[in-house]
Coordinates of C-alpha atoms in Angstrom, one line a residue:
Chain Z
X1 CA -54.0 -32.5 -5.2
X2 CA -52.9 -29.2 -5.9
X3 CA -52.4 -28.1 -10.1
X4 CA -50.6 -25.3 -11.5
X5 CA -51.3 -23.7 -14.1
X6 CA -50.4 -25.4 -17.6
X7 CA -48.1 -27.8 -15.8
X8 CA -46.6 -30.6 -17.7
X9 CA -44.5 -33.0 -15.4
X10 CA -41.3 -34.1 -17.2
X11 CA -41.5 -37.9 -16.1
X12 CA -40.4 -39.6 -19.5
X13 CA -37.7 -39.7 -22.0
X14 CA -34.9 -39.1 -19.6
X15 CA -31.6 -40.5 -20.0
X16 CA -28.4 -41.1 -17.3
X17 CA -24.9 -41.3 -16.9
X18 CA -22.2 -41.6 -15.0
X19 CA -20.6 -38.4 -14.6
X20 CA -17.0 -40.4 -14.7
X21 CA -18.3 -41.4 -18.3
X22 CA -19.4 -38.5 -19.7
X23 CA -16.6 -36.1 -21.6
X24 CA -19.1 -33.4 -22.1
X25 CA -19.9 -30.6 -19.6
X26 CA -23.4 -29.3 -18.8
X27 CA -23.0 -26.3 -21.1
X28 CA -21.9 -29.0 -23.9
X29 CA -24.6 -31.0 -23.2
X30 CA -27.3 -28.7 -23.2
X31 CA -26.2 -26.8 -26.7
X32 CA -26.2 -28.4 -30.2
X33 CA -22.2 -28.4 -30.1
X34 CA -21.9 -31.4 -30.1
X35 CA -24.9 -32.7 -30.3
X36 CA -26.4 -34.5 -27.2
X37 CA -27.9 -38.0 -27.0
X38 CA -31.5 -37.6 -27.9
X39 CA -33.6 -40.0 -25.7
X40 CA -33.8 -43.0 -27.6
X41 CA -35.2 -46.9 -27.4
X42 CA -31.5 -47.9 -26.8
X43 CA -29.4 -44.9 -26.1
X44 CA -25.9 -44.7 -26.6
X45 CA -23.4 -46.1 -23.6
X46 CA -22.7 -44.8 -21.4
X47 CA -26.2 -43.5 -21.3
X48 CA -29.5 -45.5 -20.5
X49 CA -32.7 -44.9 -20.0
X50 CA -33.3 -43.2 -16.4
X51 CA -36.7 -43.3 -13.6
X52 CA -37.3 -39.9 -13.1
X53 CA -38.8 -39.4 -10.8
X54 CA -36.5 -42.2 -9.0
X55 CA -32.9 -42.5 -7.5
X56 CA -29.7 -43.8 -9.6
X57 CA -30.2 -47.4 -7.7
X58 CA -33.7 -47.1 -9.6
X59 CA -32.2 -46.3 -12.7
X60 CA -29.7 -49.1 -12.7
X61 CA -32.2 -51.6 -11.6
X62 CA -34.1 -50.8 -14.6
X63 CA -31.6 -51.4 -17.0
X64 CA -30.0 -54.6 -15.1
X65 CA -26.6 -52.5 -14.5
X66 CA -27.6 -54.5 -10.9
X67 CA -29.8 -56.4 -9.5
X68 CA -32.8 -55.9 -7.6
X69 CA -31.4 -55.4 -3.9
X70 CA -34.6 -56.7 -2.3
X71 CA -34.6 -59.7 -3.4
X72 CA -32.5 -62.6 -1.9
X73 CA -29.2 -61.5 -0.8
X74 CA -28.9 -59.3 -3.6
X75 CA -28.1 -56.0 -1.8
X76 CA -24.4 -57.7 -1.0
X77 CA -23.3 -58.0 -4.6
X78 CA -24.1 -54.1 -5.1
X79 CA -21.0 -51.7 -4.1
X80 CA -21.4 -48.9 -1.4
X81 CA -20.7 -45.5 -2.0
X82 CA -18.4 -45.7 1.0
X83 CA -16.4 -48.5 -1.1
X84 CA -17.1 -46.9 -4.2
X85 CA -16.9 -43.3 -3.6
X86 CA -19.8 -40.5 -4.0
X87 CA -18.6 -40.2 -7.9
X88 CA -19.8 -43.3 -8.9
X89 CA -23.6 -42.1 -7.8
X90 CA -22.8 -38.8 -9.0
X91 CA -25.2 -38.9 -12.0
X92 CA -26.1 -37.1 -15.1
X93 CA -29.7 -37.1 -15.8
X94 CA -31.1 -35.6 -19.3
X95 CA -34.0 -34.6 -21.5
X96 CA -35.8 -32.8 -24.3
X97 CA -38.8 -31.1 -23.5
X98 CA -40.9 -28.7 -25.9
X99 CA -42.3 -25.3 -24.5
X100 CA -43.1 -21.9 -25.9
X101 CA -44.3 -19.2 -24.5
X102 CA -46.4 -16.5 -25.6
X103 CA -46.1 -12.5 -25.0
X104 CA -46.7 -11.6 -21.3
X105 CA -46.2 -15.5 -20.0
X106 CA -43.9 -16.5 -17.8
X107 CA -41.8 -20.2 -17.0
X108 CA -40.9 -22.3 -14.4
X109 CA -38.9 -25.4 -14.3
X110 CA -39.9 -27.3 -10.9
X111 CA -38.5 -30.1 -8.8
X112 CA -40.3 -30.7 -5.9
X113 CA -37.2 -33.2 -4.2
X114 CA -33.6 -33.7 -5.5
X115 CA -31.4 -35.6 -3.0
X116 CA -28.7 -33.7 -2.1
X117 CA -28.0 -31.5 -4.7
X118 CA -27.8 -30.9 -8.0
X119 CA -26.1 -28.4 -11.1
X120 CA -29.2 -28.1 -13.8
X121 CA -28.2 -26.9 -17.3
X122 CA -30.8 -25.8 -19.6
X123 CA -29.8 -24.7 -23.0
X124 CA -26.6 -23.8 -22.0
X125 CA -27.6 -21.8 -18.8
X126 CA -26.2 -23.3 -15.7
X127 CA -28.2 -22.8 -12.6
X128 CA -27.0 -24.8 -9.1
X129 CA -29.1 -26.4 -6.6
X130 CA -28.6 -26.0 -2.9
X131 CA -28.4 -29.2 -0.8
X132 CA -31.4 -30.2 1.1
X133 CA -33.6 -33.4 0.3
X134 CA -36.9 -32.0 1.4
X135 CA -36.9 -28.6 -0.4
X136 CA -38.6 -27.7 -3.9
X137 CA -37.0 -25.8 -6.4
X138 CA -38.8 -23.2 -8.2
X139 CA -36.6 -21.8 -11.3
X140 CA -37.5 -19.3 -13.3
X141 CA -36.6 -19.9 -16.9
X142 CA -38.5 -18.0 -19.1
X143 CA -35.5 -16.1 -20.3
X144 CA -33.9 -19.3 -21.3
X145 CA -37.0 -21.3 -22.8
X146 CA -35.9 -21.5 -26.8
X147 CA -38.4 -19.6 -28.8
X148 CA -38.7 -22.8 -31.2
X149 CA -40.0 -24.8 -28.0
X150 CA -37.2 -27.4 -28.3
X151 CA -35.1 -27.8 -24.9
X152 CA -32.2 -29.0 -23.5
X153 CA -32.2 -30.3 -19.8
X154 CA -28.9 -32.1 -18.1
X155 CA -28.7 -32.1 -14.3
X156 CA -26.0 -33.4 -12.1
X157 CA -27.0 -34.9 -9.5
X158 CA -24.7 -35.5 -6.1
X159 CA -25.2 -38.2 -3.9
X160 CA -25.4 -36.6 0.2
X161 CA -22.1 -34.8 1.6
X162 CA -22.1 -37.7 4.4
X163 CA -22.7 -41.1 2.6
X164 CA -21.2 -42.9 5.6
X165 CA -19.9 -46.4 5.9
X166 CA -21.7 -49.5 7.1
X167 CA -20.0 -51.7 9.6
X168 CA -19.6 -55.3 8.9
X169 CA -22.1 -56.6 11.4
X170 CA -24.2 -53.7 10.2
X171 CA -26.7 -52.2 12.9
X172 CA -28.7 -49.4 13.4
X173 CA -28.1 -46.1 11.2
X174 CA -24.9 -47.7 10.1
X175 CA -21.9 -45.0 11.5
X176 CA -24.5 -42.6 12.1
X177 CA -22.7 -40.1 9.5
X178 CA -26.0 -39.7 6.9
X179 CA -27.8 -38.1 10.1
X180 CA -25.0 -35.0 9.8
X181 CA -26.8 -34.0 6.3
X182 CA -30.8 -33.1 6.0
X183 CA -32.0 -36.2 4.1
X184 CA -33.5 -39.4 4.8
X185 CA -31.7 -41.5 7.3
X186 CA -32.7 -45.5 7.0
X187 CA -30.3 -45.2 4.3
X188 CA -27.3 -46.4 6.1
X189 CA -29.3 -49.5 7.2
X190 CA -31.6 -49.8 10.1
X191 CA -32.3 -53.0 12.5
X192 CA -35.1 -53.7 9.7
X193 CA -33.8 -52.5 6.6
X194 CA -30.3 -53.3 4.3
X195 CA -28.2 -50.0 3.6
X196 CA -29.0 -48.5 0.6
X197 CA -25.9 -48.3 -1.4
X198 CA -26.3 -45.2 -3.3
X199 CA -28.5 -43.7 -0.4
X200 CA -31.4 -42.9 -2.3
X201 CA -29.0 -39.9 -4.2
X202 CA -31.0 -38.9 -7.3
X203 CA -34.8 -36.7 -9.2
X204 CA -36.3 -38.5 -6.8
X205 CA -39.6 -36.7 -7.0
X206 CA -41.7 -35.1 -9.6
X207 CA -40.3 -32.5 -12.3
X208 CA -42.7 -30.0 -14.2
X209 CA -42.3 -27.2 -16.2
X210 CA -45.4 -24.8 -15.4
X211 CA -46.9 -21.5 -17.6
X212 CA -48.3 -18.9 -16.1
X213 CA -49.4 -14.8 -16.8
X214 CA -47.6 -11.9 -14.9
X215 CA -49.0 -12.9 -12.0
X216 CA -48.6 -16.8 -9.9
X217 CA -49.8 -18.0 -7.1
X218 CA -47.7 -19.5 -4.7
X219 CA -48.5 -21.6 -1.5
X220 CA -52.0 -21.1 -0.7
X221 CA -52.8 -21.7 3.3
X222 CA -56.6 -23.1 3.4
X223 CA -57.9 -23.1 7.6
X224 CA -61.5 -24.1 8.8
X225 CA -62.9 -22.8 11.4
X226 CA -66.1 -24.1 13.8
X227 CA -68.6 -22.7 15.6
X228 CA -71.8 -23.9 16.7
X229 CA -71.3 -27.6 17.4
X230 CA -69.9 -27.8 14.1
X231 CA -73.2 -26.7 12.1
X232 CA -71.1 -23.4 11.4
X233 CA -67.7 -23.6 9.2
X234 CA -65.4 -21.2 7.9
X235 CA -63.2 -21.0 5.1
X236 CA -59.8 -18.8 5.6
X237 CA -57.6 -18.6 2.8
X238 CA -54.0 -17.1 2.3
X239 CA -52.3 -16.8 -0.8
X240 CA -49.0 -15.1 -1.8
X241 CA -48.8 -13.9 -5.4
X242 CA -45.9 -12.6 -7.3
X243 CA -45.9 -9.8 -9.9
X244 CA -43.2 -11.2 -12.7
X245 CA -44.0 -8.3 -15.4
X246 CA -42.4 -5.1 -15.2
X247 CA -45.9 -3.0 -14.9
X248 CA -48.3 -3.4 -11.4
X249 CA -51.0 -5.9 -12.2
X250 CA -54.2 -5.5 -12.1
X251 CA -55.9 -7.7 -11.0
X252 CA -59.3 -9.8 -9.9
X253 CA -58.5 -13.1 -8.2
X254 CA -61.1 -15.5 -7.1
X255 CA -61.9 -18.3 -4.7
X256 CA -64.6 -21.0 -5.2
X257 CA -65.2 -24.1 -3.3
X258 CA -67.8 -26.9 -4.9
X259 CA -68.5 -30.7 -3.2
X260 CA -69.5 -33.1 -5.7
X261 CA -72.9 -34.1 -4.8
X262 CA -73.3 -37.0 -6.9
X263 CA -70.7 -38.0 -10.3
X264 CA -70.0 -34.7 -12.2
X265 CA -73.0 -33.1 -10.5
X266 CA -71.0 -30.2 -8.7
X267 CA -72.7 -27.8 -6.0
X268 CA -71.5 -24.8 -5.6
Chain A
X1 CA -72.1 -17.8 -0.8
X2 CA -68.9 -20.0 -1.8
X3 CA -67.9 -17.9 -4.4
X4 CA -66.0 -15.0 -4.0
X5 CA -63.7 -12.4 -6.3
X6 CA -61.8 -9.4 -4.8
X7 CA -59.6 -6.9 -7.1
X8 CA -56.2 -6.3 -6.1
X9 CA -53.4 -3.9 -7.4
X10 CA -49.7 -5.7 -7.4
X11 CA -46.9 -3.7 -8.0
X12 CA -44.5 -5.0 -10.8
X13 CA -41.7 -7.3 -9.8
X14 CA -43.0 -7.5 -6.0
X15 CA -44.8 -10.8 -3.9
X16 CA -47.2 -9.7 -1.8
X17 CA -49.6 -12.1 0.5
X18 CA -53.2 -11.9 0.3
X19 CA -56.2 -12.9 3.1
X20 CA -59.7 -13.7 1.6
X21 CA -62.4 -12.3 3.3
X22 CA -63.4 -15.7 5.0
X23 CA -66.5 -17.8 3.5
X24 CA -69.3 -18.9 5.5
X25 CA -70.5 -22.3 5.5
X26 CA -73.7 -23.5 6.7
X27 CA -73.9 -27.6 8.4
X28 CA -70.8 -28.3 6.3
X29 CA -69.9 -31.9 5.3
X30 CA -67.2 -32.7 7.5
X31 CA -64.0 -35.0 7.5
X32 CA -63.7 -37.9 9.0
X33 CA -61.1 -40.4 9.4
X34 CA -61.5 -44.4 8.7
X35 CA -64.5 -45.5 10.5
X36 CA -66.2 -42.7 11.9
X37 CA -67.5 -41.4 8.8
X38 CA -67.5 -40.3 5.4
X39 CA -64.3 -38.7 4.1
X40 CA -66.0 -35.3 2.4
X41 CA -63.9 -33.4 0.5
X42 CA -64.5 -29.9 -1.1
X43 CA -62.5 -28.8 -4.2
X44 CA -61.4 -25.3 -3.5
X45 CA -60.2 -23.1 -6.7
X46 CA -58.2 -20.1 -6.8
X47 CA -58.3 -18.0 -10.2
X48 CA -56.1 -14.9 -10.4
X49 CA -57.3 -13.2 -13.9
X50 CA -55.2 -10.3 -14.7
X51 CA -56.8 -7.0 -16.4
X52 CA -55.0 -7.1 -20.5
X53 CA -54.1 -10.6 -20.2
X54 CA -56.8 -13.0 -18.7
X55 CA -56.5 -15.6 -16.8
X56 CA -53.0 -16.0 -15.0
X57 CA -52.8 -18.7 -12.8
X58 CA -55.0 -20.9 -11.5
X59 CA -54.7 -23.5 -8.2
X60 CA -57.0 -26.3 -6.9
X61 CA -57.2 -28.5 -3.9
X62 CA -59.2 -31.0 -2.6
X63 CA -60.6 -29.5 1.0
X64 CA -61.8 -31.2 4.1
X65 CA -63.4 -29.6 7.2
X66 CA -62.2 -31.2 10.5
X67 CA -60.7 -30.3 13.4
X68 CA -58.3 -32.4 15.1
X69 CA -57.2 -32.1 18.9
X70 CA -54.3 -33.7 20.6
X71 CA -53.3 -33.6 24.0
X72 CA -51.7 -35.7 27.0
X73 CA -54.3 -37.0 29.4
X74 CA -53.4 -36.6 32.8
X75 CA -55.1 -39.6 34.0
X76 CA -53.0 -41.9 31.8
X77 CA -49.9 -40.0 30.4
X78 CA -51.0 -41.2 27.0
X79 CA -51.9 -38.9 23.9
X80 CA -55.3 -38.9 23.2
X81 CA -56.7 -37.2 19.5
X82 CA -60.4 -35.9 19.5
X83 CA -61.8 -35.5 15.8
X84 CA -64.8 -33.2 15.3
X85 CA -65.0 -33.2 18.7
X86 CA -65.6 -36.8 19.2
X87 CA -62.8 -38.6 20.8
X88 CA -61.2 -41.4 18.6
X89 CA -59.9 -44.5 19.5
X90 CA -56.5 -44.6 17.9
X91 CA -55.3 -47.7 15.7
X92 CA -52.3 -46.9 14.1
X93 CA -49.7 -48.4 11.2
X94 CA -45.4 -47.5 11.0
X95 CA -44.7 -46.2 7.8
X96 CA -40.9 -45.7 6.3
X97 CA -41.9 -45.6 2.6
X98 CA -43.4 -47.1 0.1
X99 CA -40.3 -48.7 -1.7
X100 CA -36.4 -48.6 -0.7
X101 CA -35.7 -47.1 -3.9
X102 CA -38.4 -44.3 -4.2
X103 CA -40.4 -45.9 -6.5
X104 CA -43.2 -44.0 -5.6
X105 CA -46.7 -44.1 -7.9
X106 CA -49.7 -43.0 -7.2
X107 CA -50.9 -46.5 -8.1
X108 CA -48.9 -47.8 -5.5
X109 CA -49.7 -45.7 -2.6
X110 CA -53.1 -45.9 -3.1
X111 CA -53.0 -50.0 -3.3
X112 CA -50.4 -49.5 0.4
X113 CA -53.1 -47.6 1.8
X114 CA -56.0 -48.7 0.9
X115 CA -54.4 -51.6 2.8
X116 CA -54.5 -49.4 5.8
X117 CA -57.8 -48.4 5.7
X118 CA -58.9 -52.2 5.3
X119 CA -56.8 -53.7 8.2
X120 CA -59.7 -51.0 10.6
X121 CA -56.6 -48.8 11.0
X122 CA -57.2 -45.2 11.4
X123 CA -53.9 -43.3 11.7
X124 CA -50.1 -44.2 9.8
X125 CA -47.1 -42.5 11.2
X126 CA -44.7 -41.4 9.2
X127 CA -41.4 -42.2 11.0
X128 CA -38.4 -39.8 11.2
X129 CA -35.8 -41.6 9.3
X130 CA -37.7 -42.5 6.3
X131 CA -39.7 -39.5 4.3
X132 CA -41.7 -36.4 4.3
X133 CA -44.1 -38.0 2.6
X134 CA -45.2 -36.8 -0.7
X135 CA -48.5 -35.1 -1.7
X136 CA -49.9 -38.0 -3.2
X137 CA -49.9 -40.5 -0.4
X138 CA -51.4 -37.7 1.8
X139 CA -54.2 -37.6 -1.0
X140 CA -54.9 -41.3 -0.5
X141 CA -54.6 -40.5 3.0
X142 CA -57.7 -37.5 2.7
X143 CA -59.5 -40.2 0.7
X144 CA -59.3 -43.6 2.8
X145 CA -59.3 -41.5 6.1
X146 CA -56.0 -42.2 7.4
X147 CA -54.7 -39.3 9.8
X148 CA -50.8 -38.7 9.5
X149 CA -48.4 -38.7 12.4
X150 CA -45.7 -37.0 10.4
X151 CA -42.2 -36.2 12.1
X152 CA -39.6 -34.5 11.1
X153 CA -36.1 -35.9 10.0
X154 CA -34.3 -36.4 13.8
X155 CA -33.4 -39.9 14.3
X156 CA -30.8 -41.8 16.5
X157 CA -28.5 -40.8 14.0
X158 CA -28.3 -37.3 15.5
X159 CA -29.1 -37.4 19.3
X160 CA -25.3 -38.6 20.6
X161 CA -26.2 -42.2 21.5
X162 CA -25.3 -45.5 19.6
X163 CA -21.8 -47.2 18.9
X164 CA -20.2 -45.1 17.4
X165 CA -21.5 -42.0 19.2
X166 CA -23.9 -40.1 16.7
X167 CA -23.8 -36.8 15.9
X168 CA -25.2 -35.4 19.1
X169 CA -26.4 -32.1 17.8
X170 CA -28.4 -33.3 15.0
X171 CA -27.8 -32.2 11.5
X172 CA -25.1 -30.0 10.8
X173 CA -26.8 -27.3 9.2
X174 CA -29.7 -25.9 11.5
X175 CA -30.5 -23.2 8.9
X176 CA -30.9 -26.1 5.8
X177 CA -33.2 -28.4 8.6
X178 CA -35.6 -25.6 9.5
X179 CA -35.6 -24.5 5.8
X180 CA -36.9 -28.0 4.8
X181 CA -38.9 -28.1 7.6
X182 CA -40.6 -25.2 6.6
X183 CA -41.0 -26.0 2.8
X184 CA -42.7 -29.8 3.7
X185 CA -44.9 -27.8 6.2
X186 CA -46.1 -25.2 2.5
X187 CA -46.3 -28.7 0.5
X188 CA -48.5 -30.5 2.6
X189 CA -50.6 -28.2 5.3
X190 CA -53.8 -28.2 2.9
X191 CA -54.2 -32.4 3.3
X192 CA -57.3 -33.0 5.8
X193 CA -55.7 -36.4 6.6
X194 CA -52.1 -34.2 8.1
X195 CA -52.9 -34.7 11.5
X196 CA -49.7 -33.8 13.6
X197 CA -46.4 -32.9 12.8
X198 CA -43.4 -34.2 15.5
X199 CA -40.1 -33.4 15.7
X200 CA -38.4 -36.8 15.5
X201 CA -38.2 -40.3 16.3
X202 CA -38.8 -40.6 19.8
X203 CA -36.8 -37.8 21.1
X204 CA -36.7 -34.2 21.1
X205 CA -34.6 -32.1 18.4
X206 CA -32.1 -30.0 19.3
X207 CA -33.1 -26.8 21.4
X208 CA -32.8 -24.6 18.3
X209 CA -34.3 -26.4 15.8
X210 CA -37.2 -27.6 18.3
X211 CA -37.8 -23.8 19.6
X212 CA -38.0 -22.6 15.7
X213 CA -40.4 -25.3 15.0
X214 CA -42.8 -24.4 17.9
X215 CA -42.9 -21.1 16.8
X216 CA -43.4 -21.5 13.5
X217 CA -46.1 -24.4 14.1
X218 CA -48.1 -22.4 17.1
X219 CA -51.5 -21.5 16.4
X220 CA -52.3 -17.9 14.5
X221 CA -53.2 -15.3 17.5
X222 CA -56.5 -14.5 14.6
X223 CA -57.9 -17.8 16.0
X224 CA -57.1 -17.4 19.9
X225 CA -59.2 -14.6 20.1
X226 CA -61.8 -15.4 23.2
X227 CA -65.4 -14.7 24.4
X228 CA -65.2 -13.1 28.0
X229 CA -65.1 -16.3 29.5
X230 CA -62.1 -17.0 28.4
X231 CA -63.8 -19.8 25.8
X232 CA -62.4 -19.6 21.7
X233 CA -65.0 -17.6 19.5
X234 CA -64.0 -20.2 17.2
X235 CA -62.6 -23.2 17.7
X236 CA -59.5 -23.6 14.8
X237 CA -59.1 -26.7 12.0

């Protein structure tokens, strides 16, 4: 698995909201004035506590808002989104995370899979997330991280451009219109599968703020080659790294490969 | 020998890509999948120190050596997959996800696959409607020695077929399809277990999208070079 540098994932404290029941924008949110809902045991209505990563289905499951659609014929009693409309996926999500940064370091905020988009405030700052289910996100915050390491995070999340509707017999891939956006498809229903009603719209993979120096590291490419009937290997290794700092870098970087030859007994 | 540190200069604000001088190793461990071996996996690290401020960055991964070949035999028409060389007798599992609601812990994919790997199977296919899947279930996939049949997200809700008449020109956007296609292919390359990516559920993409994805998936020319008769100097992961 690969690890970044000081990475913390933000997979706790969340709350979320429906963005028809919130009266405060992203800017508001994310600021002191007013205050926002801290993440609490029993957080203020219309908040509750979220599953991020997870989708806003998850989220409601969790706090019984509905029940669990895979059990029984409990999928009927929850609205679509083609009944409902996308707004009542469309989802706040928040947190509070703590970060500071020293001289020379630099910070990302990451989500590695938002589905479809999203608007992500932090402290005020409002940054927008293309559409696209399968993409990460890589933002650079360090400009907007508060010296005193307190945070405010809100993102918005919006549920795909083509939700579609589901025909009454059902079927397979419903009316077919999820397969116009990039995201998952068995959404709509499938010959095995119930439609998901809110079409799996929400964080619904990891987040993680990561610290690094001047210089990241970004997407290493790792290729073996054989030769000799496989008694002969070799290691080819591509790396992209980014200068941040406003001087060139100097720099040394390394590569070391060790096989654990018996529990924390490495070779190298 | 499996150590190695090179100095570089980066000019400020710039991204610039780097090739290690490849590393040698000697009757290597290899990867194998579910039943034909032992799953060996190396940890590779990458440190980037940076003269006047220390270390920088720093990136690890687990590692297998394999090489996986697929092709369609002419005597039968059917895809056959050779591992290591050997030839491998394919038993394979349909995989969507691992919960309709993207629950998705590592706890849980490694108690799905693990399954897998008990029921003798060797291979899970990741279908095109359901997920990319995500780097931890291709981590229990390195360690149980499943290979992945991963496709890409072209379905028949995009190929002009079914009542009503899909899309027939897949997604909308082209651009946003290969742009995914190519961030999955950075998060996920590295697993041993990734054994073949396709473009869909059992159809082709459209022409664009499918001729993008061929080029961007073809083999490097570095590894095509050839002895002179005509056979690879090195035969590529």
């Amino acid at each position: 698995m690969a690890e970044q540098h000081r990475k913390m994932s933000l997979d706790s404290g969340w709350l979320a909201a429906r963005s028809t029941e919130v009266e405060f924008s992203g800017t508001q949110l994310t600021t002191t004035h007013p205050p926002p809902p801290p993440p609490t045991t029993s957080p203020i209505p219309p908040w509750m506590n979220a599953l991020v990563p997870g989708t806003v289905l998850g989220t409601l499951v969790k706090n019984k808002v509905i029940p669990d659609p895979f059990y029984g014929l409990q999928n009927e009693s929850i609205i679509d989104i083609a009944v409902s409309g996308r707004e009542h996926y469309t989802f706040w999500f928040f947190t509070t995370f703590h970060c500071s940064l020293l001289e020379n370091q630099y910070c990302d905020l990451n989500f590695r899979g938002i589905n479809y988009y999203a608007d992500v405030y932090l402290n005020g700052h409002e940054i927008s997330l293309d559409k696209g289910m399968f993409r990460r996100h890589s933002l650079e915050v360090t400009d907007i991280i508060h010296p005193d390491g307190h945070n405010l995070l809100a993102v918005l999340v919006h549920p795909p451009n083509h939700p579609g509707t589901i025909p009454l017999e059902g079927g397979q891939g419903g009316d077919h219109e999820i397969g116009k956006d990039v995201t998952t498809q068995y959404v709509e229903g499938w010959d095995w599968m119930a439609p998901i009603r809110d079409r799996n719209t929400g964080i619904w993979d990891e987040v993680s703020i990561s610290v690094t120096g001047p210089v990241k590291i970004i997407d290493p490419h790792l290729v073996s080659s054989f030769s000799d009937d496989y008694k002969r290997a070799y290691l080819h290794t591509t790396i992209e790294l980014e200068n941040r700092s406003l001087s060139t870098a100097e720099c040394s970087v390394s590569i070391q490969v060790t096989t654990e030859v018996e529990d924390d007994i490495c070779l190298v | 020998e499996h150590l190695q540190t090179q100095s570089l200069s980066i000019p400020s604000k710039s991204r610039v890509q780097y090739t290690f001088p490849e590393l040698f190793f000697s009757k290597p461990n290899l990867w194998w999948p579910n039943g034909m071996g032992k799953q060996s996996l190396y940890n590779v690290v990458i440190v980037i120190d940076v003269i006047g401020f220390g270390e920088s960055d720093l990136w690890s991964h687990h590692f297998g050596f394999r090489k996986i070949e697929t092709y369609i035999d002419d005597a039968t028409g059917g895809r056959l997959f050779k591992v290591n060389g050997e030839r491998i007798f394919i038993r394979g599992g349909n995989w969507i996800l691992s919960d309709g609601l993207l629950r998705l812990s590592k706890k849980r994919y490694n108690t799905d696959i693990k399954f897998h790997a008990d029921m003798n199977f060797n291979m899970i296919r990741c279908w095109g409607g359901g997920l990319a899947e995500r780097p931890e279930f291709y981590q229990c996939c390195d360690n149980y020695g499943l290979l992945v049949w991963q496709e890409f997200w072209i379905t028949g809700d995009v190929d002009g077929r079914g009542v009503p008449v899909s899309n027939p020109k897949g997604p909308q956007d082209h651009d946003l399809f290969l742009f995914c296609a190519r961030d999955t292919v950075k998060l996920l390359r590295n697993h041993p277990s990734l054994a073949l990516w396709v473009g869909g559920n059992e159809q082709i993409p459209p022409d664009d999208i499918n001729a993008a994805l061929k080029i961007d998936l073809r083999l490097h020319p570095y590894f095509e070079h050839a002895d002179e008769n005509g056979k690879p100097i090195r035969e590529l992961s």
